[in-house]
Amino acid sequence: MKNWHKETITIDDTMVNFDQVVPLTEQMRLLEVATFNHSNIIGLDHKTMEEKSRAFWVVTKMKLIIKGDVKTGDKANVITWTHELGMARAVRDCMIKVGNSVKVKCSADWCCLDFDTRKIRKMNTIVYPDLDMQKTEEVVAEYTNMREDVAEKDLSYSRVIRATDIDVNMHTNNLKYNYMALDAFSVEELKNMAIKEYEIYFVNESHEGDCIDVYKKKIKNYFYIEGKAQDRTIFRAVIKYKKKES
């Protein structure tokens, strides 16, 4: 089995936003679909992990580098690959290409939680396939790993976690946090921003009924966003951008 996987997806109008380009949230969804399809092929899907290892995967952090727009009608090649395992984490990289042009690069750190205790498991305690490591290119530079203090004046909005936010692991689906981060902005703000880099850190789980307070803080050419449930940080995000020319 190969450590990489490719899917070709034709972009249609259901995948684009008010600017008629694939937004960051949809880019994340396309990358997740390819990742989970590859996991199914190599036997690292949720059901197999539960049966063979009594564990499940969670993402701890992701970084996206956006180099160009993906638009309606584009045939997007979504490529994903894994690297050699660390002691307690696995790195999976992805990219979206249109023709020979790389539009999006992404890297994600994953770890395994024990199905019963929900504590981190070492990689040598799970059943992992013997993969043919054909592709090992690193696509993302270092993470910012930023932490900022936020105050009441930085509060953008609050959102209660509902039933449709919950995934197979019985906590909030990580894709939902991308929507929460971007919803801290208005349409007008997003229209004037060309997002170049996006980082998100999944700090704590949230569950149905939790109220997430989303804070947004402007710092030079980037925004710091934090989602908190009472005194717990649920996620942190950093958005680096350039102002669009009018």
PDB file of C-alpha atoms in Angstrom:
ATOM      1  CA  MET A   1       0.000   0.000   0.000  1.00  0.00           C
ATOM      2  CA  LYS A   2       1.168   3.486  -0.860  1.00  0.00           C
ATOM      3  CA  ASN A   3       1.578   6.284   1.650  1.00  0.00           C
ATOM      4  CA  TRP A   4      -0.064   8.741  -0.756  1.00  0.00           C
ATOM      5  CA  HIS A   5      -3.430   9.172  -2.427  1.00  0.00           C
ATOM      6  CA  LYS A   6      -4.861  11.464  -5.124  1.00  0.00           C
ATOM      7  CA  GLU A   7      -8.398  12.448  -6.028  1.00  0.00           C
ATOM      8  CA  THR A   8      -9.595  14.682  -8.865  1.00  0.00           C
ATOM      9  CA  ILE A   9     -12.603  16.844  -8.038  1.00  0.00           C
ATOM     10  CA  THR A  10     -14.402  19.160 -10.462  1.00  0.00           C
ATOM     11  CA  ILE A  11     -15.273  22.373  -8.640  1.00  0.00           C
ATOM     12  CA  ASP A  12     -18.891  23.483  -8.986  1.00  0.00           C
ATOM     13  CA  ASP A  13     -20.913  26.436  -7.696  1.00  0.00           C
ATOM     14  CA  THR A  14     -21.835  24.638  -4.456  1.00  0.00           C
ATOM     15  CA  MET A  15     -18.170  24.723  -3.416  1.00  0.00           C
ATOM     16  CA  VAL A  16     -17.458  28.440  -3.896  1.00  0.00           C
ATOM     17  CA  ASN A  17     -18.267  31.548  -1.868  1.00  0.00           C
ATOM     18  CA  PHE A  18     -19.483  35.090  -2.537  1.00  0.00           C
ATOM     19  CA  ASP A  19     -16.200  35.792  -4.385  1.00  0.00           C
ATOM     20  CA  GLN A  20     -16.774  32.713  -6.599  1.00  0.00           C
ATOM     21  CA  VAL A  21     -13.644  30.979  -5.274  1.00  0.00           C
ATOM     22  CA  VAL A  22     -13.267  27.950  -3.023  1.00  0.00           C
ATOM     23  CA  PRO A  23     -13.049  29.398   0.523  1.00  0.00           C
ATOM     24  CA  LEU A  24     -10.688  28.210   3.218  1.00  0.00           C
ATOM     25  CA  THR A  25     -13.451  26.221   4.926  1.00  0.00           C
ATOM     26  CA  GLU A  26     -14.212  24.262   1.737  1.00  0.00           C
ATOM     27  CA  GLN A  27     -10.513  23.737   1.040  1.00  0.00           C
ATOM     28  CA  MET A  28     -10.280  22.113   4.467  1.00  0.00           C
ATOM     29  CA  ARG A  29     -13.273  19.904   3.698  1.00  0.00           C
ATOM     30  CA  LEU A  30     -11.818  18.713   0.382  1.00  0.00           C
ATOM     31  CA  LEU A  31      -8.526  17.878   2.101  1.00  0.00           C
ATOM     32  CA  GLU A  32     -10.361  16.011   4.849  1.00  0.00           C
ATOM     33  CA  VAL A  33     -12.355  13.948   2.325  1.00  0.00           C
ATOM     34  CA  ALA A  34      -9.147  12.850   0.561  1.00  0.00           C
ATOM     35  CA  THR A  35      -7.473  12.122   3.902  1.00  0.00           C
ATOM     36  CA  PHE A  36     -10.311   9.947   5.161  1.00  0.00           C
ATOM     37  CA  ASN A  37     -10.652   8.136   1.836  1.00  0.00           C
ATOM     38  CA  HIS A  38      -6.946   7.283   2.000  1.00  0.00           C
ATOM     39  CA  SER A  39      -7.365   6.160   5.613  1.00  0.00           C
ATOM     40  CA  ASN A  40     -10.123   3.786   4.520  1.00  0.00           C
ATOM     41  CA  ILE A  41      -7.889   2.321   1.797  1.00  0.00           C
ATOM     42  CA  ILE A  42      -4.944   1.633   4.123  1.00  0.00           C
ATOM     43  CA  GLY A  43      -6.956   0.453   7.118  1.00  0.00           C
ATOM     44  CA  LEU A  44      -6.699   3.473   9.388  1.00  0.00           C
ATOM     45  CA  ASP A  45     -10.398   4.344   9.288  1.00  0.00           C
ATOM     46  CA  HIS A  46     -12.464   4.821  12.442  1.00  0.00           C
ATOM     47  CA  LYS A  47     -14.037   1.339  12.472  1.00  0.00           C
ATOM     48  CA  THR A  48     -10.757  -0.527  11.876  1.00  0.00           C
ATOM     49  CA  MET A  49      -8.903   1.574  14.450  1.00  0.00           C
ATOM     50  CA  GLU A  50     -11.563   0.811  17.049  1.00  0.00           C
ATOM     51  CA  GLU A  51     -11.567  -2.912  16.300  1.00  0.00           C
ATOM     52  CA  LYS A  52      -7.797  -3.463  15.994  1.00  0.00           C
ATOM     53  CA  SER A  53      -6.287  -0.796  18.255  1.00  0.00           C
ATOM     54  CA  ARG A  54      -9.114   0.463  20.468  1.00  0.00           C
ATOM     55  CA  ALA A  55      -8.063   3.983  19.506  1.00  0.00           C
ATOM     56  CA  PHE A  56      -9.143   6.854  17.259  1.00  0.00           C
ATOM     57  CA  TRP A  57      -7.436   9.693  15.408  1.00  0.00           C
ATOM     58  CA  VAL A  58      -7.660  13.384  16.305  1.00  0.00           C
ATOM     59  CA  VAL A  59      -5.994  16.391  14.688  1.00  0.00           C
ATOM     60  CA  THR A  60      -3.951  18.542  17.047  1.00  0.00           C
ATOM     61  CA  LYS A  61      -2.952  21.339  14.658  1.00  0.00           C
ATOM     62  CA  MET A  62      -3.059  22.293  10.981  1.00  0.00           C
ATOM     63  CA  LYS A  63      -1.417  24.898   8.794  1.00  0.00           C
ATOM     64  CA  LEU A  64      -2.613  26.030   5.380  1.00  0.00           C
ATOM     65  CA  ILE A  65      -0.591  28.047   2.858  1.00  0.00           C
ATOM     66  CA  ILE A  66      -2.785  29.528   0.135  1.00  0.00           C
ATOM     67  CA  LYS A  67      -0.883  30.333  -3.052  1.00  0.00           C
ATOM     68  CA  GLY A  68      -3.768  30.884  -5.491  1.00  0.00           C
ATOM     69  CA  ASP A  69      -7.500  30.668  -6.054  1.00  0.00           C
ATOM     70  CA  VAL A  70      -9.441  27.547  -6.990  1.00  0.00           C
ATOM     71  CA  LYS A  71     -12.553  28.432  -8.997  1.00  0.00           C
ATOM     72  CA  THR A  72     -15.732  26.969 -10.456  1.00  0.00           C
ATOM     73  CA  GLY A  73     -14.933  24.615 -13.332  1.00  0.00           C
ATOM     74  CA  ASP A  74     -11.395  23.841 -12.155  1.00  0.00           C
ATOM     75  CA  LYS A  75     -10.371  20.194 -12.017  1.00  0.00           C
ATOM     76  CA  ALA A  76      -8.657  20.122  -8.642  1.00  0.00           C
ATOM     77  CA  ASN A  77      -6.171  17.370  -7.865  1.00  0.00           C
ATOM     78  CA  VAL A  78      -6.258  16.791  -4.116  1.00  0.00           C
ATOM     79  CA  ILE A  79      -3.150  14.879  -2.994  1.00  0.00           C
ATOM     80  CA  THR A  80      -2.383  13.619   0.503  1.00  0.00           C
ATOM     81  CA  TRP A  81       0.506  11.647   1.980  1.00  0.00           C
ATOM     82  CA  THR A  82       1.863  10.474   5.324  1.00  0.00           C
ATOM     83  CA  HIS A  83       5.351  10.668   6.810  1.00  0.00           C
ATOM     84  CA  GLU A  84       7.247   8.283   9.059  1.00  0.00           C
ATOM     85  CA  LEU A  85       5.598   8.007  12.478  1.00  0.00           C
ATOM     86  CA  GLY A  86       6.877   9.855  15.515  1.00  0.00           C
ATOM     87  CA  MET A  87       6.596   8.578  19.072  1.00  0.00           C
ATOM     88  CA  ALA A  88       3.120   9.989  19.699  1.00  0.00           C
ATOM     89  CA  ARG A  89       2.176  11.791  16.504  1.00  0.00           C
ATOM     90  CA  ALA A  90       1.747  11.331  12.784  1.00  0.00           C
ATOM     91  CA  VAL A  91       2.215  14.074  10.194  1.00  0.00           C
ATOM     92  CA  ARG A  92       0.074  14.117   7.063  1.00  0.00           C
ATOM     93  CA  ASP A  93       0.656  16.637   4.277  1.00  0.00           C
ATOM     94  CA  CYS A  94      -1.717  17.616   1.500  1.00  0.00           C
ATOM     95  CA  MET A  95      -1.958  19.904  -1.488  1.00  0.00           C
ATOM     96  CA  ILE A  96      -4.496  21.073  -4.023  1.00  0.00           C
ATOM     97  CA  LYS A  97      -3.233  21.500  -7.583  1.00  0.00           C
ATOM     98  CA  VAL A  98      -4.946  22.800 -10.703  1.00  0.00           C
ATOM     99  CA  GLY A  99      -2.940  21.581 -13.665  1.00  0.00           C
ATOM    100  CA  ASN A 100       0.710  22.037 -12.696  1.00  0.00           C
ATOM    101  CA  SER A 101      -0.041  24.944 -10.385  1.00  0.00           C
ATOM    102  CA  VAL A 102      -0.060  24.358  -6.620  1.00  0.00           C
ATOM    103  CA  LYS A 103      -2.921  26.376  -5.134  1.00  0.00           C
ATOM    104  CA  VAL A 104      -2.983  25.156  -1.533  1.00  0.00           C
ATOM    105  CA  LYS A 105      -0.474  23.426   0.743  1.00  0.00           C
ATOM    106  CA  CYS A 106      -1.438  21.920   4.070  1.00  0.00           C
ATOM    107  CA  SER A 107       0.178  20.047   6.927  1.00  0.00           C
ATOM    108  CA  ALA A 108      -1.569  18.427   9.884  1.00  0.00           C
ATOM    109  CA  ASP A 109      -0.356  16.824  13.099  1.00  0.00           C
ATOM    110  CA  TRP A 110      -2.415  13.844  14.253  1.00  0.00           C
ATOM    111  CA  CYS A 111      -2.375  11.756  17.411  1.00  0.00           C
ATOM    112  CA  CYS A 112      -4.304   8.727  18.646  1.00  0.00           C
ATOM    113  CA  LEU A 113      -6.575   8.774  21.684  1.00  0.00           C
ATOM    114  CA  ASP A 114      -7.496   5.651  23.581  1.00  0.00           C
ATOM    115  CA  PHE A 115     -11.107   4.720  22.861  1.00  0.00           C
ATOM    116  CA  ASP A 116     -11.873   4.118  26.533  1.00  0.00           C
ATOM    117  CA  THR A 117      -9.703   6.598  28.470  1.00  0.00           C
ATOM    118  CA  ARG A 118      -9.451   9.317  25.776  1.00  0.00           C
ATOM    119  CA  LYS A 119      -5.779   9.712  26.664  1.00  0.00           C
ATOM    120  CA  ILE A 120      -2.962   9.950  24.084  1.00  0.00           C
ATOM    121  CA  ARG A 121      -1.564   6.620  22.877  1.00  0.00           C
ATOM    122  CA  LYS A 122       1.979   6.043  21.628  1.00  0.00           C
ATOM    123  CA  MET A 123       2.162   5.104  17.969  1.00  0.00           C
ATOM    124  CA  ASN A 124       3.810   1.761  18.733  1.00  0.00           C
ATOM    125  CA  THR A 125       0.643   0.676  20.572  1.00  0.00           C
ATOM    126  CA  ILE A 126      -1.606   0.842  17.505  1.00  0.00           C
ATOM    127  CA  VAL A 127      -1.868  -1.477  14.507  1.00  0.00           C
ATOM    128  CA  TYR A 128      -0.339   0.525  11.668  1.00  0.00           C
ATOM    129  CA  PRO A 129       0.008  -0.672   8.043  1.00  0.00           C
ATOM    130  CA  ASP A 130       3.337  -1.297   6.345  1.00  0.00           C
ATOM    131  CA  LEU A 131       3.333   1.505   3.781  1.00  0.00           C
ATOM    132  CA  ASP A 132       5.471   2.027   0.694  1.00  0.00           C
ATOM    133  CA  MET A 133       6.859   5.498   1.486  1.00  0.00           C
ATOM    134  CA  GLN A 134       6.977   6.944  -2.023  1.00  0.00           C
ATOM    135  CA  LYS A 135       6.242  10.579  -1.272  1.00  0.00           C
ATOM    136  CA  THR A 136       7.849  12.458   1.621  1.00  0.00           C
ATOM    137  CA  GLU A 137       7.951  16.104   0.514  1.00  0.00           C
ATOM    138  CA  GLU A 138       7.559  18.619   3.344  1.00  0.00           C
ATOM    139  CA  VAL A 139       5.073  21.294   2.361  1.00  0.00           C
ATOM    140  CA  VAL A 140       4.798  23.589   5.372  1.00  0.00           C
ATOM    141  CA  ALA A 141       7.361  25.645   7.277  1.00  0.00           C
ATOM    142  CA  GLU A 142       7.332  26.057  11.043  1.00  0.00           C
ATOM    143  CA  TYR A 143       4.147  26.849  12.918  1.00  0.00           C
ATOM    144  CA  THR A 144       3.704  30.225  14.570  1.00  0.00           C
ATOM    145  CA  ASN A 145       2.379  28.505  17.723  1.00  0.00           C
ATOM    146  CA  MET A 146       1.035  31.851  18.857  1.00  0.00           C
ATOM    147  CA  ARG A 147      -0.787  32.470  22.130  1.00  0.00           C
ATOM    148  CA  GLU A 148      -2.281  35.878  22.866  1.00  0.00           C
ATOM    149  CA  ASP A 149      -4.279  37.213  25.787  1.00  0.00           C
ATOM    150  CA  VAL A 150      -7.837  38.107  24.827  1.00  0.00           C
ATOM    151  CA  ALA A 151     -10.193  40.447  26.682  1.00  0.00           C
ATOM    152  CA  GLU A 152     -13.915  41.142  26.688  1.00  0.00           C
ATOM    153  CA  LYS A 153     -13.406  43.872  24.078  1.00  0.00           C
ATOM    154  CA  ASP A 154     -12.102  41.203  21.672  1.00  0.00           C
ATOM    155  CA  LEU A 155     -15.270  39.089  21.890  1.00  0.00           C
ATOM    156  CA  SER A 156     -16.741  38.686  18.403  1.00  0.00           C
ATOM    157  CA  TYR A 157     -19.717  36.382  19.082  1.00  0.00           C
ATOM    158  CA  SER A 158     -20.842  33.294  20.971  1.00  0.00           C
ATOM    159  CA  ARG A 159     -22.054  29.990  19.558  1.00  0.00           C
ATOM    160  CA  VAL A 160     -23.658  26.971  21.213  1.00  0.00           C
ATOM    161  CA  ILE A 161     -22.556  23.524  20.001  1.00  0.00           C
ATOM    162  CA  ARG A 162     -25.552  21.623  18.589  1.00  0.00           C
ATOM    163  CA  ALA A 163     -26.239  18.041  17.538  1.00  0.00           C
ATOM    164  CA  THR A 164     -25.169  18.569  13.901  1.00  0.00           C
ATOM    165  CA  ASP A 165     -21.704  19.706  15.068  1.00  0.00           C
ATOM    166  CA  ILE A 166     -20.904  16.334  16.668  1.00  0.00           C
ATOM    167  CA  ASP A 167     -18.826  13.753  14.787  1.00  0.00           C
ATOM    168  CA  VAL A 168     -18.297   9.994  15.090  1.00  0.00           C
ATOM    169  CA  ASN A 169     -15.952  10.523  18.059  1.00  0.00           C
ATOM    170  CA  MET A 170     -18.801  12.249  19.957  1.00  0.00           C
ATOM    171  CA  HIS A 171     -17.120  15.631  20.091  1.00  0.00           C
ATOM    172  CA  THR A 172     -17.246  18.710  17.848  1.00  0.00           C
ATOM    173  CA  ASN A 173     -16.020  17.990  14.321  1.00  0.00           C
ATOM    174  CA  ASN A 174     -12.752  19.850  13.754  1.00  0.00           C
ATOM    175  CA  LEU A 175     -14.083  21.348  10.509  1.00  0.00           C
ATOM    176  CA  LYS A 176     -16.670  23.260  12.538  1.00  0.00           C
ATOM    177  CA  TYR A 177     -13.928  25.246  14.249  1.00  0.00           C
ATOM    178  CA  ASN A 178     -12.762  26.583  10.877  1.00  0.00           C
ATOM    179  CA  TYR A 179     -16.254  27.965  10.333  1.00  0.00           C
ATOM    180  CA  MET A 180     -16.235  29.472  13.824  1.00  0.00           C
ATOM    181  CA  ALA A 181     -12.897  31.181  13.140  1.00  0.00           C
ATOM    182  CA  LEU A 182     -14.012  32.633   9.798  1.00  0.00           C
ATOM    183  CA  ASP A 183     -17.413  33.671  11.182  1.00  0.00           C
ATOM    184  CA  ALA A 184     -15.581  36.153  13.408  1.00  0.00           C
ATOM    185  CA  PHE A 185     -15.382  38.296  10.249  1.00  0.00           C
ATOM    186  CA  SER A 186     -18.061  40.028   8.217  1.00  0.00           C
ATOM    187  CA  VAL A 187     -18.538  39.422   4.484  1.00  0.00           C
ATOM    188  CA  GLU A 188     -17.082  42.875   3.823  1.00  0.00           C
ATOM    189  CA  GLU A 189     -13.971  42.098   5.870  1.00  0.00           C
ATOM    190  CA  LEU A 190     -13.415  38.797   4.067  1.00  0.00           C
ATOM    191  CA  LYS A 191     -13.924  40.455   0.674  1.00  0.00           C
ATOM    192  CA  ASN A 192     -11.012  42.777   1.447  1.00  0.00           C
ATOM    193  CA  MET A 193      -8.662  40.036   2.742  1.00  0.00           C
ATOM    194  CA  ALA A 194      -6.490  37.726   0.668  1.00  0.00           C
ATOM    195  CA  ILE A 195      -5.738  35.002   3.207  1.00  0.00           C
ATOM    196  CA  LYS A 196      -2.209  33.692   2.733  1.00  0.00           C
ATOM    197  CA  GLU A 197      -1.668  31.490   5.784  1.00  0.00           C
ATOM    198  CA  TYR A 198      -4.011  29.883   8.261  1.00  0.00           C
ATOM    199  CA  GLU A 199      -3.113  27.933  11.383  1.00  0.00           C
ATOM    200  CA  ILE A 200      -5.491  26.265  13.797  1.00  0.00           C
ATOM    201  CA  TYR A 201      -4.709  24.488  17.057  1.00  0.00           C
ATOM    202  CA  PHE A 202      -7.235  22.095  18.567  1.00  0.00           C
ATOM    203  CA  VAL A 203      -6.588  22.490  22.290  1.00  0.00           C
ATOM    204  CA  ASN A 204      -9.549  20.876  24.064  1.00  0.00           C
ATOM    205  CA  GLU A 205     -12.635  18.937  23.080  1.00  0.00           C
ATOM    206  CA  SER A 206     -16.073  20.532  23.089  1.00  0.00           C
ATOM    207  CA  HIS A 207     -19.410  18.777  23.215  1.00  0.00           C
ATOM    208  CA  GLU A 208     -23.103  19.297  22.630  1.00  0.00           C
ATOM    209  CA  GLY A 209     -24.406  22.171  24.738  1.00  0.00           C
ATOM    210  CA  ASP A 210     -21.047  23.909  25.219  1.00  0.00           C
ATOM    211  CA  CYS A 211     -21.112  27.641  24.524  1.00  0.00           C
ATOM    212  CA  ILE A 212     -18.034  28.794  22.592  1.00  0.00           C
ATOM    213  CA  ASP A 213     -17.062  32.453  22.945  1.00  0.00           C
ATOM    214  CA  VAL A 214     -15.068  33.455  19.858  1.00  0.00           C
ATOM    215  CA  TYR A 215     -12.518  36.255  20.288  1.00  0.00           C
ATOM    216  CA  LYS A 216     -10.752  38.114  17.470  1.00  0.00           C
ATOM    217  CA  LYS A 217      -7.649  40.284  17.946  1.00  0.00           C
ATOM    218  CA  LYS A 218      -5.899  42.275  15.224  1.00  0.00           C
ATOM    219  CA  ILE A 219      -2.080  42.262  15.340  1.00  0.00           C
ATOM    220  CA  LYS A 220      -0.202  43.917  12.444  1.00  0.00           C
ATOM    221  CA  ASN A 221      -0.889  41.863   9.292  1.00  0.00           C
ATOM    222  CA  TYR A 222      -2.621  38.959  10.991  1.00  0.00           C
ATOM    223  CA  PHE A 223      -5.550  38.105  13.219  1.00  0.00           C
ATOM    224  CA  TYR A 224      -5.481  35.959  16.329  1.00  0.00           C
ATOM    225  CA  ILE A 225      -8.706  34.079  17.031  1.00  0.00           C
ATOM    226  CA  GLU A 226      -9.522  32.047  20.107  1.00  0.00           C
ATOM    227  CA  GLY A 227     -12.564  29.972  20.991  1.00  0.00           C
ATOM    228  CA  LYS A 228     -13.185  29.523  24.695  1.00  0.00           C
ATOM    229  CA  ALA A 229     -15.783  27.632  26.754  1.00  0.00           C
ATOM    230  CA  GLN A 230     -15.771  29.359  30.147  1.00  0.00           C
ATOM    231  CA  ASP A 231     -12.104  29.178  31.244  1.00  0.00           C
ATOM    232  CA  ARG A 232     -11.048  26.466  28.759  1.00  0.00           C
ATOM    233  CA  THR A 233      -9.424  27.294  25.424  1.00  0.00           C
ATOM    234  CA  ILE A 234     -11.054  25.073  22.798  1.00  0.00           C
ATOM    235  CA  PHE A 235      -9.169  26.279  19.717  1.00  0.00           C
ATOM    236  CA  ARG A 236      -6.693  28.930  18.635  1.00  0.00           C
ATOM    237  CA  ALA A 237      -6.224  30.205  15.090  1.00  0.00           C
ATOM    238  CA  VAL A 238      -3.894  32.606  13.277  1.00  0.00           C
ATOM    239  CA  ILE A 239      -4.818  34.195   9.942  1.00  0.00           C
ATOM    240  CA  LYS A 240      -2.121  36.000   7.962  1.00  0.00           C
ATOM    241  CA  TYR A 241      -3.365  38.023   5.011  1.00  0.00           C
ATOM    242  CA  LYS A 242      -2.764  40.778   2.526  1.00  0.00           C
ATOM    243  CA  LYS A 243      -5.242  43.533   1.865  1.00  0.00           C
ATOM    244  CA  LYS A 244      -6.815  43.138  -1.571  1.00  0.00           C
ATOM    245  CA  GLU A 245      -6.227  45.921  -4.027  1.00  0.00           C
ATOM    246  CA  SER A 246      -9.387  47.784  -4.981  1.00  0.00           C
TER     247      SER A 246
END
